[in-house]
DNA sequence: CGTAACATTGATTTCTGTCAATCCGAGTGG
DNA sequence: CCACTCGGATTGACAGAAATCAATGTTACG
């Protein structure tokens, strides 16, 4: 979400970054229920938020791309309802809650801007709920790929036709609420339909219009800063 | 969420309520994309938020109970990504965004308390995503009923064994991402299993422990004010 | 070379959606 | 009071989607 907050707020945030560090791939940063006292901005790499119930069922409920605040939503509540982990090696910037609160104290407009970031996150959650509840496997995967296409473009990780997505098919299953085997078949279907490919952690978009249609994707929920020129 | 904000904040909010009104049953309050300049607190009745895509697929992504802020999340963004409608006749209180912003200007602690309300909402969204993505029909319905049981109790609409839920089976289908026919079968299964019944818009909880288990329900994500005494 | 993780495929089972018919209760008009 | 209608609720039969099970292939890597 770099570039999505105003210049002055961005400057204020930078000033209170307490640390920049690197997390190894496939490591757990925070577990559900833990107290959280710093917020994390993802600078590079991918991170995931996931829910695991007592029966061991697991769903990844969010995928964070560079520029996202990963757990800003923990600031008002103090703890998280889910786990946060890295996908690949991740570079992150830490912001102590106390310092962010000081920014909020300073200017309520800043407070609302930070709040807004978490509200876009919530809007994405709603879309994910819709995706899992009402889209068939192939449509869900297409929809997911469309979202990633847009978001990776937004953060400058796409060249317009392809972007890195260093996940396994099993990960994709956890994102789309499918079994790994079925993900494999769905990916083949998308490839056979000439819409997109997923190989070695890279997504190639072959037919963006077709992919958008297959996933009945509408990016409004992302609240992108620019107004799409499309009518 | 009445009673979930501090006494002084509640007083401040009451002071800036601009209007209390009643909406008819099954009416649309706000459509996706519309500008929103007031926030709504639900006083009585139920309201729903739903997403409809271009293909006409529909999913209800939230069910609001009395005491919930229905669209506080629109304050930072100014518009909504989904529709908001009533289920039955609903009594609501209106709070102009300008006045709420004035409260935020006053005290950043208030700002964070309001923010926190929307973060609980987001946490519920995540649980709904999990429910639709990883729970089978019967487990999903059980999980949904558990959540409603807790939330209706929280707002004083349950007598401990039963609570009103004036929905059709078709509504339940839109909540759980199922077909109406399958909802009917799942409800029969829940009844036959002696877990709960749903008839004439009333849910009777027959075996709460069993229902919790069937839905692998864990209320942590609701961030309830009281700490459950259970170990 | 062997191993491990991931990807792929086929066979089968289970779950869920769809279609169609029937039922039921509340309201309505004759 | 009764036939009628209408919106749900219910049920059965069937089709289609996705999970599961099991085996095989592929690749990277120590």
PDB file of C-alpha atoms (C1' of nucleotides) in Angstrom, chain A residues 136 168-170 181 184-185 188, chain C residues 6-11 17-18:
ATOM      1  CA  UNK A 136     -16.886 -22.782  -8.662  1.00  0.00           C
ATOM      2  CA  UNK A 168       2.857 -24.454  -4.351  1.00  0.00           C
ATOM      3  CA  UNK A 169      -0.353 -25.905  -5.719  1.00  0.00           C
ATOM      4  CA  UNK A 170      -1.045 -26.974  -2.188  1.00  0.00           C
ATOM      5  CA  UNK A 181      -5.378 -32.480  -6.474  1.00  0.00           C
ATOM      6  CA  UNK A 184      -3.896 -29.211 -10.256  1.00  0.00           C
ATOM      7  CA  UNK A 185      -6.837 -30.015 -12.511  1.00  0.00           C
ATOM      8  CA  UNK A 188      -4.753 -27.400 -16.269  1.00  0.00           C
TER       9      UNK A 188
ATOM     10  C1'  DC C   6       5.976 -31.239  -5.599  1.00  0.00           C
ATOM     11  C1'  DA C   7       3.121 -32.161  -9.809  1.00  0.00           C
ATOM     12  C1'  DT C   8       0.232 -35.138 -12.487  1.00  0.00           C
ATOM     13  C1'  DT C   9      -3.073 -38.629 -13.598  1.00  0.00           C
ATOM     14  C1'  DG C  10      -6.718 -42.179 -13.129  1.00  0.00           C
ATOM     15  C1'  DA C  11     -10.239 -44.474 -10.446  1.00  0.00           C
ATOM     16  C1'  DG C  17     -26.443 -28.726  -7.100  1.00  0.00           C
ATOM     17  C1'  DT C  18     -30.246 -29.025 -10.183  1.00  0.00           C
TER      18       DT C  18
END
